[in-house]
Amino acid sequence: MIDQDLLPRLWALTDEEFEARYGPLARLDPGEAAGLLDGLDAPWWIVGGWAIEAFTGVHRAHDDVDLSVLADDVPRLFTHLDGHHHLWLAGGGMLCPMLTVDQAVPEWVNQLWVRTDATGPWLLDIIIAPTEDGRWVFRRDPSVTATLDDVTWVADDGLRYQRPEVTLAFKAAHARAKDMADLEAALPALDVEARAWLTDTVARLHPGHAWLDRLRNREDGGPHS
């Protein structure tokens, strides 16, 4: 068993300290990420800012590309990468390597980091989506489950992206300037059902959230107007 007290506490490091200790981060786009996962025998999809951009067509700067896989499919991802990339388990400010396909994934792990080896940059940040009986589970509220087709969509580029209302529900926990920009970009294009789900979810998880007035405002040219 891994002694968590001995694992590095990543949240205490600045970007410069992180790179000095662990190496740099690559700046891949969705197409480049897709190239690394080509042939993976499991569904994967793009989340975060790139998912909003794919839905809205509104371009913005991106630090990296964030992906997601179902928790049940972590062994398949390991097998796909084994031999040419290293997979690391990350979460709660801690990091350790995944060395075998049957290695148990600790409860504190919610992300997978990928690089070729210790001399190369980190290429992918893959978020592990919890599952229940094969269904996607909303990490912010585990009582919410859905099929993968309910929470993702396939764009004209052939890549699967997280639906915008789901992406924004995750982003509401941080509500940074870029998250607000993503909200403003997506709102006019959300249909009535998606907007209602997002409004209800933010209100339930974050009562009094600054976004709620904006979500309930019907004067944005969207489907509620």
PDB file of C-alpha atoms in Angstrom:
ATOM      1  CA  MET A   1       0.000   0.000   0.000  1.00  0.00           C
ATOM      2  CA  ILE A   2       1.156   3.533  -0.823  1.00  0.00           C
ATOM      3  CA  ASP A   3       1.883   5.747   2.145  1.00  0.00           C
ATOM      4  CA  GLN A   4       0.149   8.962   1.113  1.00  0.00           C
ATOM      5  CA  ASP A   5       2.169  10.996   3.601  1.00  0.00           C
ATOM      6  CA  LEU A   6       5.294  10.246   1.570  1.00  0.00           C
ATOM      7  CA  LEU A   7       3.837  11.412  -1.754  1.00  0.00           C
ATOM      8  CA  PRO A   8       4.674  14.895  -3.058  1.00  0.00           C
ATOM      9  CA  ARG A   9       2.190  17.643  -2.269  1.00  0.00           C
ATOM     10  CA  LEU A  10       1.792  19.242  -5.670  1.00  0.00           C
ATOM     11  CA  TRP A  11      -0.511  22.048  -4.613  1.00  0.00           C
ATOM     12  CA  ALA A  12       2.352  23.716  -2.704  1.00  0.00           C
ATOM     13  CA  LEU A  13       4.412  24.175  -5.882  1.00  0.00           C
ATOM     14  CA  THR A  14       4.389  27.120  -8.259  1.00  0.00           C
ATOM     15  CA  ASP A  15       4.380  26.391 -11.999  1.00  0.00           C
ATOM     16  CA  GLU A  16       8.120  27.013 -12.108  1.00  0.00           C
ATOM     17  CA  GLU A  17       8.751  24.727  -9.125  1.00  0.00           C
ATOM     18  CA  PHE A  18       6.583  22.019 -10.655  1.00  0.00           C
ATOM     19  CA  GLU A  19       8.496  22.063 -13.942  1.00  0.00           C
ATOM     20  CA  ALA A  20      11.838  22.106 -12.158  1.00  0.00           C
ATOM     21  CA  ARG A  21      10.863  19.029 -10.148  1.00  0.00           C
ATOM     22  CA  TYR A  22       8.665  17.031 -12.517  1.00  0.00           C
ATOM     23  CA  GLY A  23       9.255  18.435 -15.994  1.00  0.00           C
ATOM     24  CA  PRO A  24       7.320  20.698 -18.369  1.00  0.00           C
ATOM     25  CA  LEU A  25       3.779  20.401 -19.662  1.00  0.00           C
ATOM     26  CA  ALA A  26       3.149  20.017 -23.384  1.00  0.00           C
ATOM     27  CA  ARG A  27       0.537  22.166 -25.110  1.00  0.00           C
ATOM     28  CA  LEU A  28      -1.326  19.661 -27.266  1.00  0.00           C
ATOM     29  CA  ASP A  29      -4.543  20.335 -29.169  1.00  0.00           C
ATOM     30  CA  PRO A  30      -7.427  17.845 -29.525  1.00  0.00           C
ATOM     31  CA  GLY A  31      -6.098  16.440 -32.786  1.00  0.00           C
ATOM     32  CA  GLU A  32      -2.701  15.719 -31.279  1.00  0.00           C
ATOM     33  CA  ALA A  33      -4.316  14.106 -28.253  1.00  0.00           C
ATOM     34  CA  ALA A  34      -6.436  11.960 -30.545  1.00  0.00           C
ATOM     35  CA  GLY A  35      -3.283  10.748 -32.249  1.00  0.00           C
ATOM     36  CA  LEU A  36      -1.933   9.418 -28.959  1.00  0.00           C
ATOM     37  CA  LEU A  37      -5.164   7.573 -28.191  1.00  0.00           C
ATOM     38  CA  ASP A  38      -5.823   6.267 -31.695  1.00  0.00           C
ATOM     39  CA  GLY A  39      -6.711   2.580 -31.394  1.00  0.00           C
ATOM     40  CA  LEU A  40      -7.710   2.705 -27.717  1.00  0.00           C
ATOM     41  CA  ASP A  41     -10.410   0.083 -27.187  1.00  0.00           C
ATOM     42  CA  ALA A  42     -12.476   2.297 -24.884  1.00  0.00           C
ATOM     43  CA  PRO A  43     -14.402   5.553 -25.188  1.00  0.00           C
ATOM     44  CA  TRP A  44     -12.686   8.798 -24.329  1.00  0.00           C
ATOM     45  CA  TRP A  45     -13.773  12.394 -24.706  1.00  0.00           C
ATOM     46  CA  ILE A  46     -12.530  15.968 -24.468  1.00  0.00           C
ATOM     47  CA  VAL A  47     -13.591  18.171 -21.544  1.00  0.00           C
ATOM     48  CA  GLY A  48     -12.824  21.681 -20.330  1.00  0.00           C
ATOM     49  CA  GLY A  49     -12.262  24.716 -22.506  1.00  0.00           C
ATOM     50  CA  TRP A  50     -11.727  22.758 -25.704  1.00  0.00           C
ATOM     51  CA  ALA A  51     -15.166  21.153 -25.250  1.00  0.00           C
ATOM     52  CA  ILE A  52     -16.789  24.572 -24.956  1.00  0.00           C
ATOM     53  CA  GLU A  53     -14.907  25.834 -28.010  1.00  0.00           C
ATOM     54  CA  ALA A  54     -15.988  22.832 -30.082  1.00  0.00           C
ATOM     55  CA  PHE A  55     -19.634  23.504 -29.181  1.00  0.00           C
ATOM     56  CA  THR A  56     -19.635  27.287 -29.590  1.00  0.00           C
ATOM     57  CA  GLY A  57     -17.020  27.866 -32.272  1.00  0.00           C
ATOM     58  CA  VAL A  58     -15.700  30.718 -30.112  1.00  0.00           C
ATOM     59  CA  HIS A  59     -11.917  30.516 -30.022  1.00  0.00           C
ATOM     60  CA  ARG A  60      -9.862  31.255 -26.920  1.00  0.00           C
ATOM     61  CA  ALA A  61      -6.409  30.485 -25.539  1.00  0.00           C
ATOM     62  CA  HIS A  62      -5.846  27.052 -23.962  1.00  0.00           C
ATOM     63  CA  ASP A  63      -3.171  25.927 -21.510  1.00  0.00           C
ATOM     64  CA  ASP A  64      -3.557  22.264 -22.477  1.00  0.00           C
ATOM     65  CA  VAL A  65      -6.135  19.701 -23.533  1.00  0.00           C
ATOM     66  CA  ASP A  66      -8.063  17.783 -20.872  1.00  0.00           C
ATOM     67  CA  LEU A  67      -9.580  14.392 -21.621  1.00  0.00           C
ATOM     68  CA  SER A  68     -11.722  11.938 -19.706  1.00  0.00           C
ATOM     69  CA  VAL A  69     -12.199   8.166 -19.567  1.00  0.00           C
ATOM     70  CA  LEU A  70     -14.493   5.950 -17.549  1.00  0.00           C
ATOM     71  CA  ALA A  71     -12.977   4.484 -14.394  1.00  0.00           C
ATOM     72  CA  ASP A  72     -13.746   0.993 -15.661  1.00  0.00           C
ATOM     73  CA  ASP A  73     -11.501   1.600 -18.675  1.00  0.00           C
ATOM     74  CA  VAL A  74      -8.283   2.620 -16.887  1.00  0.00           C
ATOM     75  CA  PRO A  75      -6.730  -0.862 -17.451  1.00  0.00           C
ATOM     76  CA  ARG A  76      -7.478  -0.609 -21.190  1.00  0.00           C
ATOM     77  CA  LEU A  77      -5.806   2.797 -21.293  1.00  0.00           C
ATOM     78  CA  PHE A  78      -2.754   1.390 -19.507  1.00  0.00           C
ATOM     79  CA  THR A  79      -2.539  -1.472 -22.018  1.00  0.00           C
ATOM     80  CA  HIS A  80      -2.865   0.933 -24.943  1.00  0.00           C
ATOM     81  CA  LEU A  81      -0.007   3.119 -23.679  1.00  0.00           C
ATOM     82  CA  ASP A  82       2.225   0.413 -22.230  1.00  0.00           C
ATOM     83  CA  GLY A  83       5.604   0.115 -23.893  1.00  0.00           C
ATOM     84  CA  HIS A  84       5.783   3.643 -25.263  1.00  0.00           C
ATOM     85  CA  HIS A  85       4.215   5.948 -22.648  1.00  0.00           C
ATOM     86  CA  HIS A  86       4.156   6.047 -18.860  1.00  0.00           C
ATOM     87  CA  LEU A  87       0.905   6.460 -16.960  1.00  0.00           C
ATOM     88  CA  TRP A  88       0.861   8.229 -13.592  1.00  0.00           C
ATOM     89  CA  LEU A  89      -1.872   8.361 -10.960  1.00  0.00           C
ATOM     90  CA  ALA A  90      -2.682  11.860  -9.684  1.00  0.00           C
ATOM     91  CA  GLY A  91      -5.116  13.407  -7.232  1.00  0.00           C
ATOM     92  CA  GLY A  92      -5.355  15.357  -4.015  1.00  0.00           C
ATOM     93  CA  GLY A  93      -1.994  16.977  -4.716  1.00  0.00           C
ATOM     94  CA  MET A  94      -0.267  13.577  -4.942  1.00  0.00           C
ATOM     95  CA  LEU A  95       1.393  11.671  -7.771  1.00  0.00           C
ATOM     96  CA  CYS A  96       2.710   8.135  -8.278  1.00  0.00           C
ATOM     97  CA  PRO A  97       3.365   5.833 -11.266  1.00  0.00           C
ATOM     98  CA  MET A  98       0.998   3.138 -12.471  1.00  0.00           C
ATOM     99  CA  LEU A  99       3.335   0.210 -13.066  1.00  0.00           C
ATOM    100  CA  THR A 100       1.074  -2.727 -13.946  1.00  0.00           C
ATOM    101  CA  VAL A 101      -2.285  -3.162 -15.642  1.00  0.00           C
ATOM    102  CA  ASP A 102      -3.806  -4.784 -12.560  1.00  0.00           C
ATOM    103  CA  GLN A 103      -2.535  -2.134 -10.127  1.00  0.00           C
ATOM    104  CA  ALA A 104      -5.380  -0.928  -7.915  1.00  0.00           C
ATOM    105  CA  VAL A 105      -6.289   2.725  -8.383  1.00  0.00           C
ATOM    106  CA  PRO A 106      -6.482   4.371  -4.915  1.00  0.00           C
ATOM    107  CA  GLU A 107      -9.572   6.353  -3.971  1.00  0.00           C
ATOM    108  CA  TRP A 108      -7.601   9.610  -3.903  1.00  0.00           C
ATOM    109  CA  VAL A 109      -6.800   9.339  -7.624  1.00  0.00           C
ATOM    110  CA  ASN A 110      -9.010  11.319 -10.009  1.00  0.00           C
ATOM    111  CA  GLN A 111      -6.583  12.007 -12.864  1.00  0.00           C
ATOM    112  CA  LEU A 112      -4.080  10.193 -15.049  1.00  0.00           C
ATOM    113  CA  TRP A 113      -0.991  11.943 -16.376  1.00  0.00           C
ATOM    114  CA  VAL A 114       0.826  10.687 -19.458  1.00  0.00           C
ATOM    115  CA  ARG A 115       4.363  11.179 -20.777  1.00  0.00           C
ATOM    116  CA  THR A 116       6.823   9.119 -22.798  1.00  0.00           C
ATOM    117  CA  ASP A 117       9.422   8.957 -20.016  1.00  0.00           C
ATOM    118  CA  ALA A 118      11.086  11.106 -17.367  1.00  0.00           C
ATOM    119  CA  THR A 119      12.971  13.108 -20.002  1.00  0.00           C
ATOM    120  CA  GLY A 120       9.825  14.199 -21.863  1.00  0.00           C
ATOM    121  CA  PRO A 121       7.022  16.656 -21.054  1.00  0.00           C
ATOM    122  CA  TRP A 122       3.661  15.672 -19.659  1.00  0.00           C
ATOM    123  CA  LEU A 123       1.450  15.117 -22.696  1.00  0.00           C
ATOM    124  CA  LEU A 124      -2.038  14.387 -21.407  1.00  0.00           C
ATOM    125  CA  ASP A 125      -4.125  15.070 -18.330  1.00  0.00           C
ATOM    126  CA  ILE A 126      -6.923  12.498 -18.314  1.00  0.00           C
ATOM    127  CA  ILE A 127      -9.749  12.854 -15.809  1.00  0.00           C
ATOM    128  CA  ILE A 128     -11.183   9.609 -14.458  1.00  0.00           C
ATOM    129  CA  ALA A 129     -14.983   9.634 -14.609  1.00  0.00           C
ATOM    130  CA  PRO A 130     -16.517   7.507 -11.827  1.00  0.00           C
ATOM    131  CA  THR A 131     -18.915   4.769 -12.893  1.00  0.00           C
ATOM    132  CA  GLU A 132     -21.829   2.891 -11.393  1.00  0.00           C
ATOM    133  CA  ASP A 133     -23.053  -0.238 -13.193  1.00  0.00           C
ATOM    134  CA  GLY A 134     -21.287   0.986 -16.308  1.00  0.00           C
ATOM    135  CA  ARG A 135     -22.928   4.431 -16.204  1.00  0.00           C
ATOM    136  CA  TRP A 136     -21.139   7.775 -15.974  1.00  0.00           C
ATOM    137  CA  VAL A 137     -21.338   9.336 -12.515  1.00  0.00           C
ATOM    138  CA  PHE A 138     -21.240  13.101 -11.948  1.00  0.00           C
ATOM    139  CA  ARG A 139     -18.300  13.518  -9.589  1.00  0.00           C
ATOM    140  CA  ARG A 140     -19.747  16.694  -8.050  1.00  0.00           C
ATOM    141  CA  ASP A 141     -22.995  14.867  -7.199  1.00  0.00           C
ATOM    142  CA  PRO A 142     -22.726  11.056  -7.320  1.00  0.00           C
ATOM    143  CA  SER A 143     -26.519  10.731  -7.202  1.00  0.00           C
ATOM    144  CA  VAL A 144     -26.525  11.886 -10.832  1.00  0.00           C
ATOM    145  CA  THR A 145     -25.745   9.127 -13.332  1.00  0.00           C
ATOM    146  CA  ALA A 146     -26.166   8.960 -17.098  1.00  0.00           C
ATOM    147  CA  THR A 147     -25.175   7.065 -20.192  1.00  0.00           C
ATOM    148  CA  LEU A 148     -22.102   8.349 -21.957  1.00  0.00           C
ATOM    149  CA  ASP A 149     -24.227   9.417 -24.924  1.00  0.00           C
ATOM    150  CA  ASP A 150     -26.273  11.616 -22.579  1.00  0.00           C
ATOM    151  CA  VAL A 151     -23.266  13.633 -21.415  1.00  0.00           C
ATOM    152  CA  THR A 152     -21.136  13.733 -24.584  1.00  0.00           C
ATOM    153  CA  TRP A 153     -21.556  14.452 -28.291  1.00  0.00           C
ATOM    154  CA  VAL A 154     -19.498  13.805 -31.425  1.00  0.00           C
ATOM    155  CA  ALA A 155     -18.418  16.857 -33.436  1.00  0.00           C
ATOM    156  CA  ASP A 156     -17.782  17.158 -37.166  1.00  0.00           C
ATOM    157  CA  ASP A 157     -14.090  16.466 -36.521  1.00  0.00           C
ATOM    158  CA  GLY A 158     -15.073  12.962 -35.383  1.00  0.00           C
ATOM    159  CA  LEU A 159     -13.985  13.571 -31.784  1.00  0.00           C
ATOM    160  CA  ARG A 160     -16.217  13.100 -28.760  1.00  0.00           C
ATOM    161  CA  TYR A 161     -16.677  16.101 -26.452  1.00  0.00           C
ATOM    162  CA  GLN A 162     -18.372  16.585 -23.106  1.00  0.00           C
ATOM    163  CA  ARG A 163     -21.687  18.403 -23.423  1.00  0.00           C
ATOM    164  CA  PRO A 164     -21.407  22.119 -22.591  1.00  0.00           C
ATOM    165  CA  GLU A 165     -23.873  22.127 -19.698  1.00  0.00           C
ATOM    166  CA  VAL A 166     -21.922  19.329 -18.011  1.00  0.00           C
ATOM    167  CA  THR A 167     -18.608  21.081 -18.615  1.00  0.00           C
ATOM    168  CA  LEU A 168     -19.985  24.311 -17.167  1.00  0.00           C
ATOM    169  CA  ALA A 169     -21.370  22.468 -14.127  1.00  0.00           C
ATOM    170  CA  PHE A 170     -17.813  21.380 -13.355  1.00  0.00           C
ATOM    171  CA  LYS A 171     -16.443  24.852 -14.068  1.00  0.00           C
ATOM    172  CA  ALA A 172     -18.895  26.485 -11.649  1.00  0.00           C
ATOM    173  CA  ALA A 173     -16.871  25.155  -8.717  1.00  0.00           C
ATOM    174  CA  HIS A 174     -13.961  27.413  -9.748  1.00  0.00           C
ATOM    175  CA  ALA A 175     -15.734  30.265 -11.586  1.00  0.00           C
ATOM    176  CA  ARG A 176     -12.491  31.765 -12.851  1.00  0.00           C
ATOM    177  CA  ALA A 177     -12.467  34.503 -15.483  1.00  0.00           C
ATOM    178  CA  LYS A 178     -12.008  31.935 -18.260  1.00  0.00           C
ATOM    179  CA  ASP A 179     -14.898  29.887 -16.880  1.00  0.00           C
ATOM    180  CA  MET A 180     -17.168  32.931 -16.983  1.00  0.00           C
ATOM    181  CA  ALA A 181     -16.050  33.567 -20.565  1.00  0.00           C
ATOM    182  CA  ASP A 182     -16.953  29.975 -21.432  1.00  0.00           C
ATOM    183  CA  LEU A 183     -20.356  30.440 -19.806  1.00  0.00           C
ATOM    184  CA  GLU A 184     -21.021  33.580 -21.847  1.00  0.00           C
ATOM    185  CA  ALA A 185     -19.937  31.859 -25.047  1.00  0.00           C
ATOM    186  CA  ALA A 186     -22.136  28.809 -24.477  1.00  0.00           C
ATOM    187  CA  LEU A 187     -25.328  30.309 -23.052  1.00  0.00           C
ATOM    188  CA  PRO A 188     -26.844  31.561 -26.340  1.00  0.00           C
ATOM    189  CA  ALA A 189     -26.442  28.106 -27.871  1.00  0.00           C
ATOM    190  CA  LEU A 190     -27.806  26.018 -24.995  1.00  0.00           C
ATOM    191  CA  ASP A 191     -31.277  24.623 -25.527  1.00  0.00           C
ATOM    192  CA  VAL A 192     -33.990  24.994 -22.899  1.00  0.00           C
ATOM    193  CA  GLU A 193     -33.394  21.579 -21.349  1.00  0.00           C
ATOM    194  CA  ALA A 194     -29.616  21.993 -21.110  1.00  0.00           C
ATOM    195  CA  ARG A 195     -29.885  25.424 -19.584  1.00  0.00           C
ATOM    196  CA  ALA A 196     -32.495  24.267 -17.062  1.00  0.00           C
ATOM    197  CA  TRP A 197     -30.295  21.331 -16.028  1.00  0.00           C
ATOM    198  CA  LEU A 198     -27.275  23.597 -15.590  1.00  0.00           C
ATOM    199  CA  THR A 199     -29.263  26.160 -13.598  1.00  0.00           C
ATOM    200  CA  ASP A 200     -30.742  23.525 -11.301  1.00  0.00           C
ATOM    201  CA  THR A 201     -27.374  21.820 -10.818  1.00  0.00           C
ATOM    202  CA  VAL A 202     -25.505  25.031  -9.958  1.00  0.00           C
ATOM    203  CA  ALA A 203     -28.291  26.118  -7.591  1.00  0.00           C
ATOM    204  CA  ARG A 204     -28.253  22.738  -5.823  1.00  0.00           C
ATOM    205  CA  LEU A 205     -24.478  22.416  -5.509  1.00  0.00           C
ATOM    206  CA  HIS A 206     -23.594  26.084  -5.044  1.00  0.00           C
ATOM    207  CA  PRO A 207     -26.487  28.014  -3.463  1.00  0.00           C
ATOM    208  CA  GLY A 208     -26.074  31.733  -4.023  1.00  0.00           C
ATOM    209  CA  HIS A 209     -23.531  31.206  -6.825  1.00  0.00           C
ATOM    210  CA  ALA A 210     -22.718  34.347  -8.809  1.00  0.00           C
ATOM    211  CA  TRP A 211     -23.677  32.579 -12.032  1.00  0.00           C
ATOM    212  CA  LEU A 212     -27.290  31.990 -11.050  1.00  0.00           C
ATOM    213  CA  ASP A 213     -28.564  35.450 -11.963  1.00  0.00           C
ATOM    214  CA  ARG A 214     -26.886  35.113 -15.353  1.00  0.00           C
ATOM    215  CA  LEU A 215     -28.291  31.626 -15.921  1.00  0.00           C
ATOM    216  CA  ARG A 216     -31.804  32.839 -15.117  1.00  0.00           C
ATOM    217  CA  ASN A 217     -31.504  35.954 -17.289  1.00  0.00           C
ATOM    218  CA  ARG A 218     -33.508  35.485 -20.492  1.00  0.00           C
ATOM    219  CA  GLU A 219     -32.081  38.512 -22.292  1.00  0.00           C
ATOM    220  CA  ASP A 220     -29.071  36.889 -23.917  1.00  0.00           C
ATOM    221  CA  GLY A 221     -30.471  35.953 -27.289  1.00  0.00           C
ATOM    222  CA  GLY A 222     -30.604  32.271 -26.347  1.00  0.00           C
ATOM    223  CA  PRO A 223     -33.481  29.840 -26.557  1.00  0.00           C
ATOM    224  CA  HIS A 224     -35.126  31.320 -23.436  1.00  0.00           C
ATOM    225  CA  SER A 225     -35.578  34.769 -24.960  1.00  0.00           C
TER     226      SER A 225
END
